[in-house]
CSV table of C-alpha atoms and ligand atoms in Angstrom, one decimal:
chain,number,residue,atom,x,y,z
A,100,MET,CA,8.4,-54.4,-89.0
A,101,ARG,CA,11.4,-55.3,-91.1
A,102,ALA,CA,12.8,-58.8,-90.9
A,103,MET,CA,15.4,-60.8,-92.9
A,104,VAL,CA,13.5,-64.0,-93.8
A,105,LEU,CA,14.7,-67.4,-95.0
A,106,ASN,CA,12.1,-68.6,-97.5
A,107,GLU,CA,13.9,-71.8,-98.3
A,108,PRO,CA,17.4,-73.2,-97.6
A,109,LYS,CA,20.3,-72.4,-100.0
A,110,ARG,CA,18.7,-69.1,-101.0
A,111,PRO,CA,19.6,-65.6,-99.8
A,112,LEU,CA,17.5,-64.1,-97.0
A,113,GLU,CA,14.8,-61.7,-98.1
A,114,LEU,CA,14.2,-58.3,-96.5
A,115,ARG,CA,10.5,-58.2,-95.8
A,116,ASP,CA,8.0,-56.0,-94.1
A,117,VAL,CA,6.0,-58.4,-91.8
A,118,PRO,CA,3.4,-57.9,-89.1
A,119,LYS,CA,4.8,-57.3,-85.6
A,120,PRO,CA,4.4,-60.6,-83.6
A,121,LYS,CA,2.0,-60.7,-80.7
A,122,PRO,CA,3.2,-62.1,-77.4
A,123,GLY,CA,1.2,-65.2,-76.3
A,124,ARG,CA,0.8,-66.5,-72.7
A,125,GLY,CA,4.1,-66.3,-70.9
A,126,GLN,CA,5.8,-64.6,-73.8
A,127,LEU,CA,7.6,-61.3,-74.2
A,128,LEU,CA,7.5,-59.0,-77.2
A,129,VAL,CA,11.1,-57.8,-77.4
A,130,ARG,CA,12.4,-54.9,-79.5
A,131,VAL,CA,15.6,-56.3,-80.9
A,132,SER,CA,18.7,-54.1,-80.3
A,133,THR,CA,21.4,-56.5,-81.6
A,134,CYS,CA,21.7,-60.1,-82.8
A,135,ALA,CA,25.0,-61.9,-83.2
A,136,VAL,CA,25.5,-64.2,-86.2
A,137,CYS,CA,26.4,-67.8,-85.4
A,138,ARG,CA,27.8,-70.6,-87.5
A,139,THR,CA,24.6,-72.4,-86.9
A,140,ASP,CA,22.7,-69.7,-88.8
A,141,LEU,CA,24.9,-70.7,-91.8
A,142,HIS,CA,24.1,-74.4,-91.3
A,143,VAL,CA,20.4,-73.6,-91.4
A,144,VAL,CA,20.7,-71.4,-94.5
A,145,ASP,CA,22.9,-74.0,-96.2
A,146,GLY,CA,20.4,-76.8,-95.5
A,147,GLU,CA,22.8,-78.7,-93.2
A,148,LEU,CA,20.2,-78.5,-90.4
A,149,LEU,CA,17.0,-80.2,-91.5
A,150,ASN,CA,13.4,-79.1,-91.2
A,151,PRO,CA,13.6,-75.5,-90.2
A,152,LYS,CA,10.4,-73.6,-89.7
A,153,LEU,CA,9.8,-71.8,-93.1
A,154,PRO,CA,9.6,-69.0,-93.7
A,155,LEU,CA,12.0,-68.4,-90.9
A,156,THR,CA,13.6,-65.4,-89.2
A,157,LEU,CA,17.1,-66.5,-88.2
A,158,GLY,CA,19.1,-65.4,-85.2
A,159,HIS,CA,19.5,-66.8,-81.7
A,160,GLN,CA,21.9,-64.4,-79.9
A,161,ILE,CA,19.4,-61.7,-79.4
A,162,VAL,CA,19.7,-58.7,-77.1
A,163,GLY,CA,16.7,-56.4,-76.8
A,164,ARG,CA,14.2,-54.7,-74.5
A,165,VAL,CA,10.9,-55.9,-73.3
A,166,GLU,CA,8.2,-53.9,-75.2
A,167,GLU,CA,5.1,-55.9,-74.1
A,168,ILE,CA,4.4,-58.8,-71.8
A,169,GLY,CA,1.9,-61.5,-72.6
A,170,GLU,CA,-0.6,-62.9,-70.1
A,171,GLY,CA,0.7,-64.7,-67.1
A,172,ASN,CA,3.7,-64.2,-64.9
A,173,ALA,CA,6.9,-62.9,-66.4
A,174,ASN,CA,10.0,-62.4,-64.3
A,175,CYS,CA,10.6,-59.0,-65.9
A,176,ALA,CA,9.2,-55.6,-66.6
A,177,ILE,CA,8.6,-53.4,-69.6
A,178,GLY,CA,11.9,-51.9,-70.7
A,179,ASP,CA,14.1,-54.6,-69.1
A,180,ARG,CA,17.1,-55.7,-71.2
A,181,VAL,CA,16.9,-59.5,-72.0
A,182,GLY,CA,19.0,-62.0,-73.9
A,183,ILE,CA,17.3,-64.6,-76.0
A,184,PRO,CA,19.3,-67.8,-76.6
A,185,TRP,CA,19.0,-70.8,-78.8
A,186,LEU,CA,16.9,-72.9,-76.4
A,187,GLY,CA,13.5,-71.2,-76.8
A,188,TRP,CA,11.1,-73.7,-75.1
A,189,THR,CA,10.9,-77.1,-73.6
A,190,ASP,CA,7.9,-79.2,-72.3
A,191,GLY,CA,9.3,-79.4,-68.8
A,192,ASP,CA,7.8,-82.9,-68.6
A,193,CYS,CA,9.8,-85.5,-70.5
A,194,SER,CA,12.4,-87.7,-68.9
A,195,TYR,CA,15.2,-85.4,-70.1
A,196,CYS,CA,13.6,-82.3,-68.7
A,197,ARG,CA,12.9,-84.0,-65.4
A,198,SER,CA,16.5,-85.1,-65.0
A,199,GLY,CA,18.1,-81.7,-65.5
A,200,ARG,CA,18.8,-82.2,-69.2
A,201,GLU,CA,16.3,-79.9,-70.8
A,202,ASN,CA,18.8,-79.4,-73.6
A,203,LEU,CA,17.9,-82.8,-74.8
A,204,CYS,CA,14.1,-82.3,-74.6
A,205,ASP,CA,12.3,-84.2,-77.4
A,206,LYS,CA,9.9,-81.3,-77.9
A,207,ALA,CA,12.4,-78.5,-77.5
A,208,ARG,CA,12.0,-75.4,-79.7
A,209,PHE,CA,15.0,-73.5,-81.0
A,210,THR,CA,15.2,-69.8,-81.6
A,211,GLY,CA,16.0,-68.9,-85.2
A,212,TYR,CA,15.4,-72.5,-86.3
A,213,THR,CA,12.1,-74.0,-85.3
A,214,VAL,CA,10.7,-70.6,-84.0
A,215,ASP,CA,11.5,-67.1,-85.3
A,216,GLY,CA,14.6,-65.4,-84.1
A,217,GLY,CA,16.2,-62.0,-84.0
A,218,TYR,CA,17.2,-60.9,-87.6
A,219,ALA,CA,14.2,-58.6,-87.2
A,220,GLU,CA,13.1,-55.4,-85.4
A,221,PHE,CA,10.9,-57.4,-83.0
A,222,THR,CA,10.7,-61.0,-81.8
A,223,VAL,CA,8.7,-62.9,-79.2
A,224,ALA,CA,10.2,-65.3,-76.7
A,225,ASP,CA,9.1,-67.4,-73.8
A,226,ALA,CA,10.0,-65.3,-70.7
A,227,ARG,CA,11.3,-68.4,-68.8
A,228,TYR,CA,14.1,-68.9,-71.3
A,229,CYS,CA,15.3,-65.4,-71.5
A,230,PHE,CA,18.3,-64.2,-69.5
A,231,HIS,CA,19.0,-61.0,-67.7
A,232,LEU,CA,22.4,-59.9,-68.9
A,233,PRO,CA,25.4,-58.5,-66.9
A,234,ASP,CA,25.4,-54.7,-66.8
A,235,ARG,CA,29.1,-54.4,-67.6
A,236,TYR,CA,28.4,-55.3,-71.3
A,237,ASN,CA,26.7,-53.1,-73.8
A,238,ASP,CA,24.2,-54.6,-76.3
A,239,VAL,CA,26.9,-55.3,-79.0
A,240,GLU,CA,29.5,-56.8,-76.7
A,241,VAL,CA,27.1,-59.1,-74.9
A,242,ALA,CA,25.4,-60.6,-78.0
A,243,PRO,CA,28.2,-63.2,-78.9
A,244,LEU,CA,28.0,-64.5,-75.3
A,245,LEU,CA,24.5,-65.8,-75.9
A,246,CYS,CA,25.6,-68.8,-78.1
A,247,ALA,CA,29.3,-68.9,-78.7
A,248,GLY,CA,29.8,-68.1,-75.0
A,249,LEU,CA,27.0,-70.2,-73.6
A,250,ILE,CA,27.3,-73.4,-75.6
A,251,GLY,CA,31.0,-73.0,-75.5
A,252,TYR,CA,30.7,-72.9,-71.8
A,253,ARG,CA,28.7,-76.2,-71.8
A,254,SER,CA,31.5,-77.8,-73.8
A,255,TYR,CA,34.0,-76.5,-71.4
A,256,ARG,CA,32.2,-77.9,-68.4
A,257,LYS,CA,32.0,-81.3,-70.2
A,258,ALA,CA,35.7,-81.3,-70.4
A,259,GLY,CA,35.8,-81.7,-66.6
A,260,ASP,CA,38.7,-80.7,-64.5
A,261,ALA,CA,41.2,-80.9,-67.3
A,262,ARG,CA,44.4,-79.1,-66.4
A,263,ARG,CA,45.8,-79.1,-69.9
A,264,LEU,CA,43.0,-78.2,-72.3
A,265,GLY,CA,43.1,-78.1,-76.1
A,266,PHE,CA,40.9,-76.2,-78.5
A,267,TYR,CA,40.6,-77.3,-82.1
A,268,GLY,CA,39.3,-74.4,-84.1
A,269,PHE,CA,40.1,-71.1,-82.5
A,270,GLY,CA,37.0,-69.1,-83.6
A,271,ASN,CA,34.4,-67.2,-81.7
A,272,ALA,CA,33.6,-69.9,-79.1
A,273,ALA,CA,37.2,-70.8,-78.3
A,274,HIS,CA,38.2,-67.1,-78.1
A,275,LEU,CA,35.6,-66.7,-75.3
A,276,ILE,CA,36.0,-69.9,-73.5
A,277,ALA,CA,39.8,-69.8,-73.5
A,278,GLN,CA,39.6,-66.7,-71.4
A,279,ILE,CA,37.6,-68.5,-68.7
A,280,ALA,CA,40.0,-71.5,-68.9
A,281,VAL,CA,43.0,-69.2,-68.3
A,282,TYR,CA,41.2,-67.4,-65.5
A,283,GLU,CA,40.6,-70.8,-63.9
A,284,GLY,CA,44.2,-71.7,-64.1
A,285,ARG,CA,44.1,-74.2,-66.9
A,286,GLU,CA,46.9,-74.5,-69.5
A,287,VAL,CA,45.3,-73.7,-72.9
A,288,PHE,CA,46.6,-75.3,-76.1
A,289,ALA,CA,45.3,-73.8,-79.3
A,290,PHE,CA,45.1,-75.8,-82.6
A,291,THR,CA,44.3,-73.7,-85.7
A,292,ARG,CA,44.3,-74.4,-89.4
A,293,PRO,CA,47.9,-75.3,-90.4
A,294,GLY,CA,49.9,-72.2,-91.0
A,295,ASP,CA,47.3,-69.8,-89.6
A,296,LYS,CA,50.0,-67.8,-87.6
A,297,ALA,CA,47.7,-64.8,-87.0
A,298,THR,CA,45.2,-66.9,-85.1
A,299,GLN,CA,48.0,-68.7,-83.2
A,300,LEU,CA,49.4,-65.4,-82.1
A,301,ALA,CA,45.9,-64.2,-81.0
A,302,ALA,CA,45.5,-67.4,-78.9
A,303,GLN,CA,48.9,-66.8,-77.3
A,304,GLU,CA,47.9,-63.2,-76.5
A,305,LEU,CA,44.9,-64.5,-74.8
A,306,GLY,CA,47.1,-66.7,-72.6
A,307,ALA,CA,47.5,-70.0,-74.5
A,308,VAL,CA,50.7,-71.7,-73.4
A,309,TRP,CA,51.1,-73.3,-76.9
A,310,ALA,CA,49.6,-72.7,-80.3
A,311,GLY,CA,50.1,-74.6,-83.5
A,312,GLY,CA,48.4,-76.2,-86.5
A,313,SER,CA,45.9,-79.0,-86.1
A,314,ASP,CA,48.4,-81.3,-87.8
A,315,GLU,CA,51.0,-80.7,-85.0
A,316,LEU,CA,51.5,-82.5,-81.7
A,317,PRO,CA,51.8,-80.4,-78.6
A,318,PRO,CA,54.8,-80.9,-76.3
A,319,GLU,CA,52.7,-82.6,-73.7
A,320,LYS,CA,49.7,-84.9,-73.6
A,321,LEU,CA,46.4,-83.1,-72.9
A,322,ASP,CA,43.7,-84.0,-70.4
A,323,ALA,CA,40.9,-82.8,-72.7
A,324,ALA,CA,40.3,-81.2,-76.1
A,325,ILE,CA,37.2,-79.3,-77.3
A,326,VAL,CA,36.6,-79.5,-81.0
A,327,PHE,CA,34.8,-76.3,-82.1
A,328,ALA,CA,35.5,-76.6,-85.8
A,329,SER,CA,32.9,-78.5,-87.8
A,330,VAL,CA,35.6,-80.7,-89.3
A,331,GLY,CA,35.2,-84.4,-88.6
A,332,PRO,CA,38.9,-85.4,-89.1
A,333,LEU,CA,39.8,-83.2,-86.1
A,334,VAL,CA,38.2,-85.7,-83.8
A,335,PRO,CA,40.7,-88.6,-84.3
A,336,ALA,CA,43.5,-85.9,-84.4
A,337,ALA,CA,42.3,-84.6,-81.0
A,338,LEU,CA,42.2,-88.2,-79.6
A,339,ARG,CA,45.8,-88.7,-80.5
A,340,VAL,CA,47.0,-85.8,-78.3
A,341,LEU,CA,45.1,-87.0,-75.2
A,342,ALA,CA,46.6,-88.6,-72.1
A,343,LYS,CA,45.0,-91.7,-70.7
A,344,GLY,CA,41.4,-91.1,-69.6
A,345,GLY,CA,41.2,-87.9,-71.6
A,346,ILE,CA,38.1,-86.6,-73.2
A,347,VAL,CA,37.3,-85.1,-76.6
A,348,VAL,CA,34.2,-82.8,-76.5
A,349,CYS,CA,32.6,-82.0,-79.9
A,350,GLY,CA,31.1,-78.6,-79.4
A,351,GLY,CA,29.4,-78.0,-82.7
A,352,ILE,CA,25.8,-78.7,-83.9
A,353,HIS,CA,27.0,-80.0,-87.3
A,354,MET,CA,30.2,-81.7,-88.3
A,355,SER,CA,31.5,-83.4,-91.4
A,356,ASP,CA,32.0,-87.2,-91.1
A,357,ILE,CA,34.6,-88.5,-88.7
A,358,PRO,CA,37.1,-90.9,-90.4
A,359,SER,CA,37.8,-94.3,-88.9
A,360,PHE,CA,40.8,-94.6,-86.6
A,361,PRO,CA,42.6,-97.4,-84.7
A,362,TYR,CA,40.9,-98.5,-81.5
A,363,ASP,CA,44.3,-98.0,-79.8
A,364,ASP,CA,43.7,-94.2,-80.0
A,365,LEU,CA,40.5,-94.6,-78.0
A,366,TRP,CA,41.7,-97.2,-75.6
A,367,GLU,CA,42.8,-96.4,-72.0
A,368,GLU,CA,39.5,-94.9,-71.2
A,369,ARG,CA,39.6,-92.0,-73.6
A,370,VAL,CA,36.1,-90.6,-74.3
A,371,ILE,CA,34.5,-88.8,-77.2
A,372,THR,CA,31.3,-86.9,-76.4
A,373,SER,CA,29.2,-84.1,-77.9
A,374,VAL,CA,27.3,-81.1,-76.6
A,375,ALA,CA,23.8,-80.4,-77.7
A,376,ASN,CA,22.1,-77.0,-77.0
A,377,LEU,CA,22.1,-75.5,-73.6
A,378,THR,CA,20.2,-75.6,-70.3
A,379,ARG,CA,19.1,-72.5,-68.5
A,380,ARG,CA,21.5,-73.5,-65.7
A,381,ASP,CA,24.4,-73.3,-68.1
A,382,GLY,CA,23.3,-69.7,-68.9
A,383,ASP,CA,23.0,-68.7,-65.2
A,384,GLU,CA,26.5,-70.1,-64.5
A,385,PHE,CA,28.0,-68.6,-67.5
A,386,PHE,CA,26.6,-65.1,-67.0
A,387,GLU,CA,27.8,-65.2,-63.4
A,388,ILE,CA,31.4,-66.1,-64.3
A,389,ALA,CA,31.8,-64.1,-67.6
A,390,PRO,CA,31.8,-60.6,-66.1
A,391,ARG,CA,34.2,-61.7,-63.3
A,392,VAL,CA,36.9,-62.9,-65.8
A,393,PRO,CA,35.9,-60.6,-67.5
A,394,VAL,CA,35.3,-62.4,-70.8
A,395,ARG,CA,35.9,-59.9,-73.6
A,396,THR,CA,34.2,-60.3,-77.0
A,397,HIS,CA,35.5,-59.1,-80.3
A,398,THR,CA,32.8,-57.9,-82.6
A,399,GLU,CA,32.2,-56.3,-85.9
A,400,THR,CA,28.8,-54.6,-86.5
A,401,PHE,CA,26.6,-54.7,-89.6
A,402,ALA,CA,23.1,-53.4,-90.4
A,403,LEU,CA,20.2,-55.8,-90.5
A,404,GLU,CA,20.0,-55.4,-94.3
A,405,GLN,CA,23.6,-56.7,-94.6
A,406,ALA,CA,22.7,-60.1,-93.2
A,407,ASN,CA,23.4,-61.9,-96.5
A,408,THR,CA,26.7,-60.2,-96.9
A,409,VAL,CA,27.6,-61.3,-93.3
A,410,LEU,CA,26.7,-64.9,-94.0
A,411,ASP,CA,28.8,-64.9,-97.2
A,412,LEU,CA,31.8,-63.5,-95.4
A,413,PHE,CA,31.3,-66.1,-92.6
A,414,ARG,CA,31.1,-69.0,-95.1
A,415,ALA,CA,34.2,-67.8,-96.8
A,416,GLY,CA,36.1,-67.5,-93.4
A,417,ARG,CA,36.5,-63.8,-94.0
A,418,LEU,CA,35.1,-62.4,-90.7
A,419,SER,CA,37.8,-61.4,-88.3
A,420,ALA,CA,35.5,-61.0,-85.4
A,421,THR,CA,31.9,-62.1,-84.3
A,422,ALA,CA,29.5,-60.3,-86.6
A,423,VAL,CA,26.7,-58.5,-84.8
A,424,LEU,CA,23.7,-57.1,-86.5
A,425,ARG,CA,22.8,-53.8,-85.0
A,426,ILE,CA,19.1,-53.4,-85.4
A,427,ALA,CA,17.8,-50.7,-83.1
A,428,GLU,CA,19.7,-47.7,-81.8
B,294,LIG,ZN1,11.2,-82.1,-72.2
B,295,LIG,ZN1,24.7,-70.5,-82.1
């Protein structure tokens, strides 16, 4: 089968013909239909996430169909459509797993990072971590929901009951989660790169009550802000727009350093927190609410062989939608 393989960080992926993987106990062999490209893929390629499996097949927003089922019980049948997310496996046994925080499992394995992912014609996945996907979405539309949607949703839930909610960085994740926020009656404030009028307009079209540059102050204090951009200086900027008791949620897996700021900006019970990975429960909740909103994705498709081009466009900020690799017809 064909796969786009990372041999070492900071090098382009290599198109290779590799043996089709065999599903082990509890695993599924999945014929990959689509795989959306995430900023995390870039962080892996660029060496910002350390110690990936090498050589590695990237990709953790995978949609495909079950081709073969390994030994043991799987909650699905041959031919079923499944979604494979970032969280690929946990031990189920550590203090985190036992307290409903499998996202923090010490031994967790991550798709397209510590185990092979979906920039390939086939992949294997542990059946227990795969999702059944809502029927209303086709394979291209649903792919971005598997990470930008899911981990975005976890960030959103961490923001609590915030009535006025800000988004710093209005890319893939914010685009999806803002739709849920509006649906749930929150007031959305969108902060973009200063001067990025096109994105500000797009945010307003989605229902944001205010959109401006990250260097601007909104007309009212916010109850929470989610920072999706991987830009550390946005954290103190977000703190400064919060009302008392407000929360800043850092939704990314990697961020540049956060500059120092006066304690006054944190005082009055403001909180800074981060989100790591996802739990299966986040996925179940998200795939229940997403089709009700309905959350719409905005995608641009590419062939598997174009993965390097896609990563270059992403790095340069030149993708106008979520890139989805279309692998099988
Ligand atoms: Zn664990
Ligand atoms: Zn991701």
